[in-house]
Coordinates of C-alpha atoms in Angstrom, one line a residue:
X28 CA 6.7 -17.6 13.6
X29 CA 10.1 -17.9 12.1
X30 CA 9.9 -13.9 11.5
X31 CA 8.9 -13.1 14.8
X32 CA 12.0 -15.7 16.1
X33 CA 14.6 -13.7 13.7
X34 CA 12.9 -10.4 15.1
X35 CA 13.3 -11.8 18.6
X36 CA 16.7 -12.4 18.7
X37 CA 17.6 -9.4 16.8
X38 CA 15.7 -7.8 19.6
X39 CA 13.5 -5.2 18.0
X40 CA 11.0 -3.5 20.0
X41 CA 6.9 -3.1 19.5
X42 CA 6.4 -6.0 18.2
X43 CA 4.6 -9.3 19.1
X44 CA 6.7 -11.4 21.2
X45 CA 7.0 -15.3 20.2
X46 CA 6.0 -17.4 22.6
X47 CA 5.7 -20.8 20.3
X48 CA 4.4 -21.7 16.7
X49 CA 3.9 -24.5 14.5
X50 CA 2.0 -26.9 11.7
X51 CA -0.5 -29.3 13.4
X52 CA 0.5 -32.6 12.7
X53 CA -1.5 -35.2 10.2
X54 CA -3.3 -32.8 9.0
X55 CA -3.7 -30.8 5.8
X56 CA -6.6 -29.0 4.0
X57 CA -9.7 -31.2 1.9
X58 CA -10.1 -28.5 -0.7
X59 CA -8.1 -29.8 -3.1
X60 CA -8.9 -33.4 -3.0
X61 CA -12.8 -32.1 -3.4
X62 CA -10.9 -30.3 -6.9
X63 CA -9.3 -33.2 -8.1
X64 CA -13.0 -35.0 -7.2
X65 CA -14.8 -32.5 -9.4
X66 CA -12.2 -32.7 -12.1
X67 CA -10.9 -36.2 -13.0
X68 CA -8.2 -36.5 -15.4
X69 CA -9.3 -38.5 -18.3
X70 CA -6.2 -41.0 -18.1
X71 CA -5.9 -44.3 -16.4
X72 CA -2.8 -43.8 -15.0
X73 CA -2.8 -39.8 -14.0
X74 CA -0.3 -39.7 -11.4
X75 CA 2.8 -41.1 -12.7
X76 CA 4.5 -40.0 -9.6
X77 CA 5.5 -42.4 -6.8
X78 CA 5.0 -41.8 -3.4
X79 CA 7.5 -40.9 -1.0
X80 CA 8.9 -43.9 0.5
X81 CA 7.6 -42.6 4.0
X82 CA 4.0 -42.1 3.0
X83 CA 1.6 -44.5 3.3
X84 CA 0.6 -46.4 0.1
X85 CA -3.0 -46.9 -0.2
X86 CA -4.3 -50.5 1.2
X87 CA -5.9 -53.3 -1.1
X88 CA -9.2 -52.4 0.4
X89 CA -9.1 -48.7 -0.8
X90 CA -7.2 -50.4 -4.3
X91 CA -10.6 -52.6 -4.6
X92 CA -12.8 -49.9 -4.3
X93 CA -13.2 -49.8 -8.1
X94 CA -13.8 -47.0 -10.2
X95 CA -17.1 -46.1 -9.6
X96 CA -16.2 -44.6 -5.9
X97 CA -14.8 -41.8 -4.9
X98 CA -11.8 -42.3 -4.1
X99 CA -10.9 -43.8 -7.4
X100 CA -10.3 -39.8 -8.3
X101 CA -7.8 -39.3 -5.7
X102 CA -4.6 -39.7 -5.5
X103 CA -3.0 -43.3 -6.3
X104 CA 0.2 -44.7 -6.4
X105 CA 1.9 -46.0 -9.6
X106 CA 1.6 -49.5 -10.7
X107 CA 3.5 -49.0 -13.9
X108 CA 7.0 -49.7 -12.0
X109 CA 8.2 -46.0 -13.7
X110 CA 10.9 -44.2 -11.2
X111 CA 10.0 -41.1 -11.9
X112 CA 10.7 -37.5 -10.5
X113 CA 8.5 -36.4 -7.6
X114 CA 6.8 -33.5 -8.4
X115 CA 7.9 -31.0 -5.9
X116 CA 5.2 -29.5 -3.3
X117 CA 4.2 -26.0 -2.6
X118 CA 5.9 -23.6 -0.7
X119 CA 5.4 -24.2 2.6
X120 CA 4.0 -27.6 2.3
X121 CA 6.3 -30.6 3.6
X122 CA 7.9 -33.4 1.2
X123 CA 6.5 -35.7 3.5
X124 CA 2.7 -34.9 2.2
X125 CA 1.1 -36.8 -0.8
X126 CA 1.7 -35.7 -4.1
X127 CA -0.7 -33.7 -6.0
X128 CA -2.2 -32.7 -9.6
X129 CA -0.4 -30.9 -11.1
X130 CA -3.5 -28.9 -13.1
X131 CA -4.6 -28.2 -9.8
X132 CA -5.1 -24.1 -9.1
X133 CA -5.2 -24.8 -5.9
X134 CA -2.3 -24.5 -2.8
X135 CA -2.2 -27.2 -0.2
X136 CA -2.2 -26.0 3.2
X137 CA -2.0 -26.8 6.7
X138 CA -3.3 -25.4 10.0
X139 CA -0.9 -23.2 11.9
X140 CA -0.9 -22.5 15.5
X141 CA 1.3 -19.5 16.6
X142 CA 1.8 -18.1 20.1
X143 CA 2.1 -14.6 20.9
X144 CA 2.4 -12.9 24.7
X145 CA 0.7 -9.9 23.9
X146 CA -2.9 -9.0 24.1
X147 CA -3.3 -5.5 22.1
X148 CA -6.5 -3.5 21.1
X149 CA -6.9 -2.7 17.4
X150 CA -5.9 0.8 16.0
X151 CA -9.6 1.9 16.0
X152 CA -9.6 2.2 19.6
X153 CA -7.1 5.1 19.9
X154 CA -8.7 8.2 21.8
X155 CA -6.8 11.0 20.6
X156 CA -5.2 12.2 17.2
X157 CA -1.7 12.5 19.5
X158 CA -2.1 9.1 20.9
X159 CA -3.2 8.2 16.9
X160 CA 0.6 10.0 16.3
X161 CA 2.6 7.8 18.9
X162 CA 0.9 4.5 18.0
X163 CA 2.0 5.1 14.6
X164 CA 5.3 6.5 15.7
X165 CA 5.9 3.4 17.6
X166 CA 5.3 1.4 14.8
X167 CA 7.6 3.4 12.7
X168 CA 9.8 2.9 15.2
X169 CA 9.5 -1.3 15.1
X170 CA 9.9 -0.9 11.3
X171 CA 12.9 1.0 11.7
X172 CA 14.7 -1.7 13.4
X173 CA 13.7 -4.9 11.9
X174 CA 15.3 -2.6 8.3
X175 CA 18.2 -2.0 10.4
X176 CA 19.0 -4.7 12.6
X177 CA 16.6 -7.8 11.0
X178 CA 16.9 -7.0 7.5
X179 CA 13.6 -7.5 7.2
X180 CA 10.8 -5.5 5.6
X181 CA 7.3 -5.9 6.5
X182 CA 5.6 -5.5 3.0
X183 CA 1.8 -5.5 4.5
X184 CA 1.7 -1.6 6.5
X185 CA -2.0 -1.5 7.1
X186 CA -5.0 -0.6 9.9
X187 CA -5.0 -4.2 10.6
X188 CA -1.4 -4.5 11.6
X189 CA -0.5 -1.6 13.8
X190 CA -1.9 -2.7 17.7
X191 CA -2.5 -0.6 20.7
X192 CA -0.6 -2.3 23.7
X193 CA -2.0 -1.8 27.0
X194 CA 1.4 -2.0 29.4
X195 CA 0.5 -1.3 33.7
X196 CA 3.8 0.6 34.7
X197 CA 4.3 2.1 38.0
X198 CA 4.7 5.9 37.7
X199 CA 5.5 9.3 39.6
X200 CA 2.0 10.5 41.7
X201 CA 1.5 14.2 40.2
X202 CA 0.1 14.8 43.7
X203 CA 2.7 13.1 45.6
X204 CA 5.9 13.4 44.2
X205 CA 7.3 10.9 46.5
X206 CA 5.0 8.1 45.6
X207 CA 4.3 6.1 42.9
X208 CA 0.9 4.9 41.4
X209 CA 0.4 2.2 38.9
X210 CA -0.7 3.8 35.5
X211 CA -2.2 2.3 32.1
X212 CA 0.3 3.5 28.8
X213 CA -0.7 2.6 25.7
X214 CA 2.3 1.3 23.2
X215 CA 1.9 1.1 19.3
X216 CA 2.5 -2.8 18.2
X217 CA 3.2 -3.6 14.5
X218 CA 2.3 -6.9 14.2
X219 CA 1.8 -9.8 11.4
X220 CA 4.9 -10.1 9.7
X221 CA 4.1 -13.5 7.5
X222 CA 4.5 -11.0 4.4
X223 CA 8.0 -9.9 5.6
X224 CA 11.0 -10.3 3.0
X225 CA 14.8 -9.8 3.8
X226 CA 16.4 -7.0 2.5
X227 CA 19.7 -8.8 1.7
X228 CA 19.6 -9.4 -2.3
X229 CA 21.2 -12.9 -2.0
X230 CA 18.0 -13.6 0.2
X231 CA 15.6 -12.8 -1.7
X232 CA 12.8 -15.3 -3.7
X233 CA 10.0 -15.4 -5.4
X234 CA 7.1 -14.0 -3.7
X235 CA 3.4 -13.8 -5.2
X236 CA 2.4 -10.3 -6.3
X237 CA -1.3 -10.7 -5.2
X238 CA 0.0 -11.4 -1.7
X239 CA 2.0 -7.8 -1.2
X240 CA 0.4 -5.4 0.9
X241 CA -3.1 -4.1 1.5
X242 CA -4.6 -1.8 -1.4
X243 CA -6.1 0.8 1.1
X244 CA -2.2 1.7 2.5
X245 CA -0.1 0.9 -0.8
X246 CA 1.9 3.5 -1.9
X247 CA 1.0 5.1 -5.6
X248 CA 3.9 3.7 -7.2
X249 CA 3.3 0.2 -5.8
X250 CA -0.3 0.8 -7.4
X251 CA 0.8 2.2 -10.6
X252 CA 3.2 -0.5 -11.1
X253 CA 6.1 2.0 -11.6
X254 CA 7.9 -0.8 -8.7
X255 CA 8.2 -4.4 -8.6
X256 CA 9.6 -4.6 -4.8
X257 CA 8.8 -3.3 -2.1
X258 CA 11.0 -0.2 -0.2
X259 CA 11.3 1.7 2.6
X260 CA 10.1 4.7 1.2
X261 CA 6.9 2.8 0.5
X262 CA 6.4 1.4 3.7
X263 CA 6.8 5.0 5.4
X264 CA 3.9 6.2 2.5
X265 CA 1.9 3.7 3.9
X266 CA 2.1 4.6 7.0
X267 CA 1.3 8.0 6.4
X268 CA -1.8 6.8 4.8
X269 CA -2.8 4.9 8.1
X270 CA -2.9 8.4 9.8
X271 CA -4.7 10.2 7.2
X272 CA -7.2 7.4 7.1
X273 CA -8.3 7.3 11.1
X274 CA -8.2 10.6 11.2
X275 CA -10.5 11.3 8.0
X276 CA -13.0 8.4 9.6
X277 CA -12.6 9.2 13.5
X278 CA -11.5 12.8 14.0
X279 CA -13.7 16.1 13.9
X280 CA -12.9 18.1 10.2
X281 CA -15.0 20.2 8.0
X282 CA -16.5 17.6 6.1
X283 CA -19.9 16.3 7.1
X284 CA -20.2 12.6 7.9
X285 CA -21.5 11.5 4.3
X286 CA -18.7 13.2 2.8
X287 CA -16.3 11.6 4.9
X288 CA -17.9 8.4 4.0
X289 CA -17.5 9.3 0.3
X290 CA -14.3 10.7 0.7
X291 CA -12.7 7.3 2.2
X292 CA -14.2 5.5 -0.5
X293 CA -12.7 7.6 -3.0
X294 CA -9.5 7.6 -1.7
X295 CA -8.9 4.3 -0.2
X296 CA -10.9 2.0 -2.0
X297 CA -11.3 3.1 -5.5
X298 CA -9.4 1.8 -8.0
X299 CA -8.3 2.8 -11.7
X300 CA -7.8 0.4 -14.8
X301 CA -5.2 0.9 -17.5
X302 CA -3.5 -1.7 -19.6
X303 CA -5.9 -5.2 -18.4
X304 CA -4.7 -3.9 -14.5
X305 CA -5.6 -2.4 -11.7
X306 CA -3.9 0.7 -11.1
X307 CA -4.0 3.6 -8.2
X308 CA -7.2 4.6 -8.1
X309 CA -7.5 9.1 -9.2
X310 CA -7.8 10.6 -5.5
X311 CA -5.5 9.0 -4.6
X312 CA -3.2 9.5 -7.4
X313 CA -4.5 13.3 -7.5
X314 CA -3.7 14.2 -3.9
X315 CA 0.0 13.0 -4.2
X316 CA 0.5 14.9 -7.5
X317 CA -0.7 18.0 -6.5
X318 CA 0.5 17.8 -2.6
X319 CA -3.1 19.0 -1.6
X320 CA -5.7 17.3 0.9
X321 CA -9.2 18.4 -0.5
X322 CA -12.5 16.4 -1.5
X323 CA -13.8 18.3 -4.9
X324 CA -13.2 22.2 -4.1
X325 CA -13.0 22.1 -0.5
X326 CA -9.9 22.0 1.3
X327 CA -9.8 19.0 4.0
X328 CA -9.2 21.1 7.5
X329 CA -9.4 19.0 10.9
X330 CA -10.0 20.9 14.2
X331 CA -6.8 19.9 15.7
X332 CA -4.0 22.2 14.3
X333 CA -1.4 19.3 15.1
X334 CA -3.0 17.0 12.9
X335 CA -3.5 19.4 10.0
X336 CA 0.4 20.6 10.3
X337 CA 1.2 16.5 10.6
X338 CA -0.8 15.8 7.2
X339 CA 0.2 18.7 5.3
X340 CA 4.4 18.5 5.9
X341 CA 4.1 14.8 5.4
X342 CA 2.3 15.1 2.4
X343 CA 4.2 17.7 1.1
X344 CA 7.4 14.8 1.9
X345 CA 5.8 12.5 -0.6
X346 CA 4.5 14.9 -3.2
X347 CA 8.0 15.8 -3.8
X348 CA 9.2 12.5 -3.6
X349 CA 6.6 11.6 -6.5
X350 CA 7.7 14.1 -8.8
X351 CA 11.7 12.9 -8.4
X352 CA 11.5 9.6 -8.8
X353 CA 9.0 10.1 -11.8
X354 CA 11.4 12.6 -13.4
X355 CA 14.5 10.2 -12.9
X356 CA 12.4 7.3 -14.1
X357 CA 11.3 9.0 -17.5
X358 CA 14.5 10.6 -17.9
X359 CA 16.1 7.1 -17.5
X360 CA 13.9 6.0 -20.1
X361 CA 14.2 8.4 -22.5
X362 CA 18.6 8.0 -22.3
X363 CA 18.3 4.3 -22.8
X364 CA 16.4 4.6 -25.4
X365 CA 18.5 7.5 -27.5
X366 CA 21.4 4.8 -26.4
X367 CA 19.8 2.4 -28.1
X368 CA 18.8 4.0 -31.3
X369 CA 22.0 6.2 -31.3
X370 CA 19.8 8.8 -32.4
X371 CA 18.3 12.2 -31.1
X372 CA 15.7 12.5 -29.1
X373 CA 12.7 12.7 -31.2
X374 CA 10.9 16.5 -30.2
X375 CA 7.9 14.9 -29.3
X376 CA 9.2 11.9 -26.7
X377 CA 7.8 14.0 -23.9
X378 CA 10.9 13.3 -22.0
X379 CA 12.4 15.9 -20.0
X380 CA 15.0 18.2 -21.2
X381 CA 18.5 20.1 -20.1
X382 CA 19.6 21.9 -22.7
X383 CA 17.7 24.8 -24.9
X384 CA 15.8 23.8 -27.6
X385 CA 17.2 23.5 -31.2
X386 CA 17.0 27.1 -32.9
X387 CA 14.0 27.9 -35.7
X388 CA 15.0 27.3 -39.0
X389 CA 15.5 31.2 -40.8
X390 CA 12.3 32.9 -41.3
X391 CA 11.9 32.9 -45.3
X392 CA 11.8 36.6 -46.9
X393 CA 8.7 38.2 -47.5
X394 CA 7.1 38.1 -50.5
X395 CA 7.3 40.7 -52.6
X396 CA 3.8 43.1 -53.4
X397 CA 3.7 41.4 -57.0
X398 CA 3.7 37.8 -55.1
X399 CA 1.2 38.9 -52.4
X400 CA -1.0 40.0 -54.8
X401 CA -1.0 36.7 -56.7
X402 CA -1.5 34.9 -53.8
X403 CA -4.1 37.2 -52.2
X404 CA -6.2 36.3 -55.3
X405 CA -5.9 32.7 -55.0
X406 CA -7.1 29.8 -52.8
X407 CA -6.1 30.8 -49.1
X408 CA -7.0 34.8 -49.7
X409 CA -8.4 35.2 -46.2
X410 CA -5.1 33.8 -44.4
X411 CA -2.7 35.6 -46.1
X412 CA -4.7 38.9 -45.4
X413 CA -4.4 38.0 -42.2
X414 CA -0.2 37.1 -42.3
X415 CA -0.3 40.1 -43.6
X416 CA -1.6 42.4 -40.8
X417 CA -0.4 40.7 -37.9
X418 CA 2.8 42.4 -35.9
X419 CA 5.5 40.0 -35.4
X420 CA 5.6 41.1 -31.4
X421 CA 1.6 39.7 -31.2
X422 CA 2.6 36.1 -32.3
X423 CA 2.0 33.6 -29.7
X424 CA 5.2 32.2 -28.5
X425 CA 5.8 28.6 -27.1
X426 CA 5.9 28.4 -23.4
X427 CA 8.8 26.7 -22.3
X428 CA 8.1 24.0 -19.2
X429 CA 10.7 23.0 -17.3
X430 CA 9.9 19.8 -15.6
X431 CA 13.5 19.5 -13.6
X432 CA 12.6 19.0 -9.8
X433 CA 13.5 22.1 -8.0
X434 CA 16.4 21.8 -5.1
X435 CA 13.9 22.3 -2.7
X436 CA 11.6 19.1 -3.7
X437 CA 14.6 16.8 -4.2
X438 CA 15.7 17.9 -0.4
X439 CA 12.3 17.0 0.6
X440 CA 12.4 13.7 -1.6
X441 CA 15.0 12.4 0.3
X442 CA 13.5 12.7 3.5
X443 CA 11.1 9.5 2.9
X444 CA 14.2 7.6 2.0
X445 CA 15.0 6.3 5.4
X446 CA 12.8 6.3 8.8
X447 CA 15.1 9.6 10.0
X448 CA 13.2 12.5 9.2
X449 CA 9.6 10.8 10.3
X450 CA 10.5 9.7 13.5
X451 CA 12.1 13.0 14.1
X452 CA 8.9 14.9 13.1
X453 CA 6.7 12.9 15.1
X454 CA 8.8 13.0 18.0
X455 CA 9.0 16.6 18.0
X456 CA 5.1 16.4 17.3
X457 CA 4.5 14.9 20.4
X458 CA 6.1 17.7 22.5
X459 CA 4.0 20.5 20.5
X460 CA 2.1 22.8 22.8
X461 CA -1.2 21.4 24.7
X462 CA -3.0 23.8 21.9
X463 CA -2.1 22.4 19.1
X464 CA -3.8 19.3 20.1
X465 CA -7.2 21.0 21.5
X466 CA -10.2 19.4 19.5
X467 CA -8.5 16.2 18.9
X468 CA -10.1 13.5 20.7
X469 CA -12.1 10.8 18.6
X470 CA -15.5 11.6 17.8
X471 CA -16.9 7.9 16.9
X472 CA -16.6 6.7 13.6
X473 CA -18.0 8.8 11.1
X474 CA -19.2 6.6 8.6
X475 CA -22.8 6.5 8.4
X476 CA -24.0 3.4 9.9
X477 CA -27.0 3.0 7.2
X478 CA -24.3 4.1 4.3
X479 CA -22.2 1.1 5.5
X480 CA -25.2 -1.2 5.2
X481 CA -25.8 -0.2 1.9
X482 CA -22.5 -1.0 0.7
X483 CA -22.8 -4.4 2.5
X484 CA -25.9 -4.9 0.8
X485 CA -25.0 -3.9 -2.5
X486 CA -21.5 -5.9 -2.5
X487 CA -23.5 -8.9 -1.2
X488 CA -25.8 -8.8 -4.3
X489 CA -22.9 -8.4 -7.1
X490 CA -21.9 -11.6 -8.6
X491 CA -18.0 -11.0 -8.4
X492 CA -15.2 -13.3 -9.5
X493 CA -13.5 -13.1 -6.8
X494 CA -13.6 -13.6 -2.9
X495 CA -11.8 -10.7 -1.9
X496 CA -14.1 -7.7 -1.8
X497 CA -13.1 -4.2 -0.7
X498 CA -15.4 -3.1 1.4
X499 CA -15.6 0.5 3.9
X500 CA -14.8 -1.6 6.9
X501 CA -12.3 -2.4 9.7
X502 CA -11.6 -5.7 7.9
X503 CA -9.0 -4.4 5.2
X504 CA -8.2 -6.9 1.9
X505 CA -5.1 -6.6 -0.5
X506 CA -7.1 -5.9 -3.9
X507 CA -9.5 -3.5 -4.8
X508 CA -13.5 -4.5 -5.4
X509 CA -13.5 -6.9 -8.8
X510 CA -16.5 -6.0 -10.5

């Protein structure tokens, strides 16, 4: 609520408009005080801490209720007379609340209410791959301004978060020029913005890592933990991602529907693991390194030619962008490291290189026949034979890689930097031809409804160790499926 106020008055457009929010009063979540129920703390006295002078101190009665009740393992107040500190409360959470354990893994909430005037559809509902193109262009659009003019970055770019907005406007008759009609437009909405984080450095805090973005739409650096914060660069990969997602599931292509049920799995909800993490799962990870849209051999090809020019330029955008910054990055590495030694590059750091390689040392004289003899006759006979025969011209030479980015790909690197060159490319996508957009309109989804129930199914019988599950639905989570 406090976001969508700061967006309000810094008047961006598409997105939800505040009507009012807030905590409801005397109230906050039981799950904790079953914790601290489950776990007593083996001392007497285990809550040192007072409580605040403005919270109500437990009565005689619930005092005499003697240790074998319940609520002898809640929380008490002091009788030892220490002053101690108060131990602070969670983010979020008021000082006026009870203290609580401090062992406890658990956050205390309370039940939000927030107010919104807008009644959208969710992004599933679009009808068309060039309405799929202006909902998202919208949205880029909303993102573009609360950077610009809210310093504010959403961090959370998902399915789940971009709305269609239904909007009755009166409009031009195209059989009677003179009159107007009342017409239904549909508006992209980029919505739920509790994730957001201000841009401005001085503003920034701690945020929990577990609690940024949604793994489906995070951008392969984000995944491969090359990035602690989030960027704009980032945000407009996810974005992309959104796009090639609902069209993969919801648009007619070349692959069947069980490939394209396989293929979203791959892609989207896969995950690798490298170093005790999850990382960026490999088609993903593939299909950004190589700049290609395929599933195995076969090249992914829509019926709409917009679409497949949209997918393939963008892509292209963020292929180049991966091999920069990951050329930067390592060459980074590899100076502050030769800083730090104040020594040479070893030849086998793998870290990119300027400059020519260091010249062979002289080629030692041949032997003369006497010496060849000798050695022909002694352990490694066979090899010197064949030395011997070889012609200098037919030795294999090293191939020399040159790993620089090209101009070309750092000129395309920098057009995910800002919001510029996407908004330009989907305006002007917009205003392609009426035949560039033939074959475009949603086919249903194409997810096999008995494949989904299988993966229901199976998810539903894995003993997991954690709530969140990742599963091929419209209901998107921020981690991948812990198995």
């Amino acid at each position: 609520g406090d976001i969508l106020q700061q967006l309000k008055e810094a008047k961006v457009p598409r997105v939800p408009t505040l009507v009012c929010h807030g905590d409801i009063d005397d109230q906050e979540t039981l799950t904790p005080d079953w914790w601290e129920e489950q776990n007593p703390t083996p001392t007497p006295n285990p809550y040192p801490t007072p409580f605040p002078s403005h919270f109500h101190a437990p009565s005689p009665a619930e005092v005499l209720a003697g240790p074998s009740s319940s609520a002898s393992n809640k929380r008490k107040a002091p009788d030892d007379g220490h002053d101690t500190a108060s131990v602070p409360p969670p983010e979020g959470v008021a000082s006026s609340q009870p203290p609580f354990r401090e062992d406890s893994p658990l956050r205390r909430h309370k039940h939000y209410r927030l107010v919104e005037e807008e009644v959208a559809l969710p992004l599933n509902e679009f009808q068309s791959g060039k309405q799929l193109i202006k909902i998202v262009r919208d949205c880029v659009i909303a993102h573009y301004h609360a950077t610009v003019d809210a310093k504010l970055v959403h961090r959370d770019i998902s399915s789940g978060n971009l709305l269609i907005q239904p909007k009755i406007l009166w409009v031009q008759d195209p059989d009677h020029p003179q009159k107007e009609r009342l017409a239904i437009k549909f508006a992209g909405l980029l919505a739920d913005w509790e994730m957001a984080k201000s841009t401005d450095p001085q503003q920034q805090g701690q945020r929990q890592p577990e609690r940024t973005g949604t793994w489906r739409y995070m951008s392969v650096a984000l995944l491969s933990h090359l990035k602690a914060n989030v960027e704009v660069c980032d945000e407009v990969e996810s974005f992309f991602y959104i796009v090639l997602y609902h069209a993969v599931r919801y648009l007619e292509s070349n692959l069947n529907d069980n490939t394209v049920a396989n293929y979203i799995d791959g892609f989207f909800d896969q995950y690798g693991f490298d170093n005790d993490q999850y990382t960026c799962g490999d088609k993903k990870l593939s299909t950004i390194m190589t700049g290609k849209l395929a599933n195995a051999s076969t090249k992914l090809v829509f019926a709409a030619t917009g679409m497949n020019k949209i997918l393939e330029n963008l892509l292209s955008w963020f292929h180049a962008n991966h091999i920069v910054t990951e050329y930067d990055r390592t060459l980074r590495e590899c100076q502050s490291g030769s800083a730090a030694t104040h020594s040479p590059l070893p030849p086998s750091s793998g870290c990119p290189r300027h400059s020519t390689p260091p010249p062979r040392p002289p080629t030692p004289p041949s032997p003369s026949p006497s010496s060849s003899v000798s050695f022909a006759r002694g352990e490694f006979a066979f090899e010197a034979d064949i030395k011997a025969r070889k012609a200098p011209s037919a030795r294999i030479r090293q191939t020399k890689h040159d790993w620089a980015p090209s101009a070309e790909q750092r000129e395309l690197a920098r057009l995910v930097v800002t919001h510029d060159a996407m908004l330009d490319y989907l305006d002007d996508a917009l205003e392609w031809d009426a035949a560039e957009w033939e074959h475009s309109e949603c086919v249903g989804d194409r997810v096999p409804l008995a494949w989904r129930l299988e993966r229901k199914m199976s998810a539903a019988a894995l003993t997991v160790t954690s709530s969140k599950r990742q599963k091929l639905s419209d209901t998107v989570q921020s981690e991948p499926l812990f198995l």
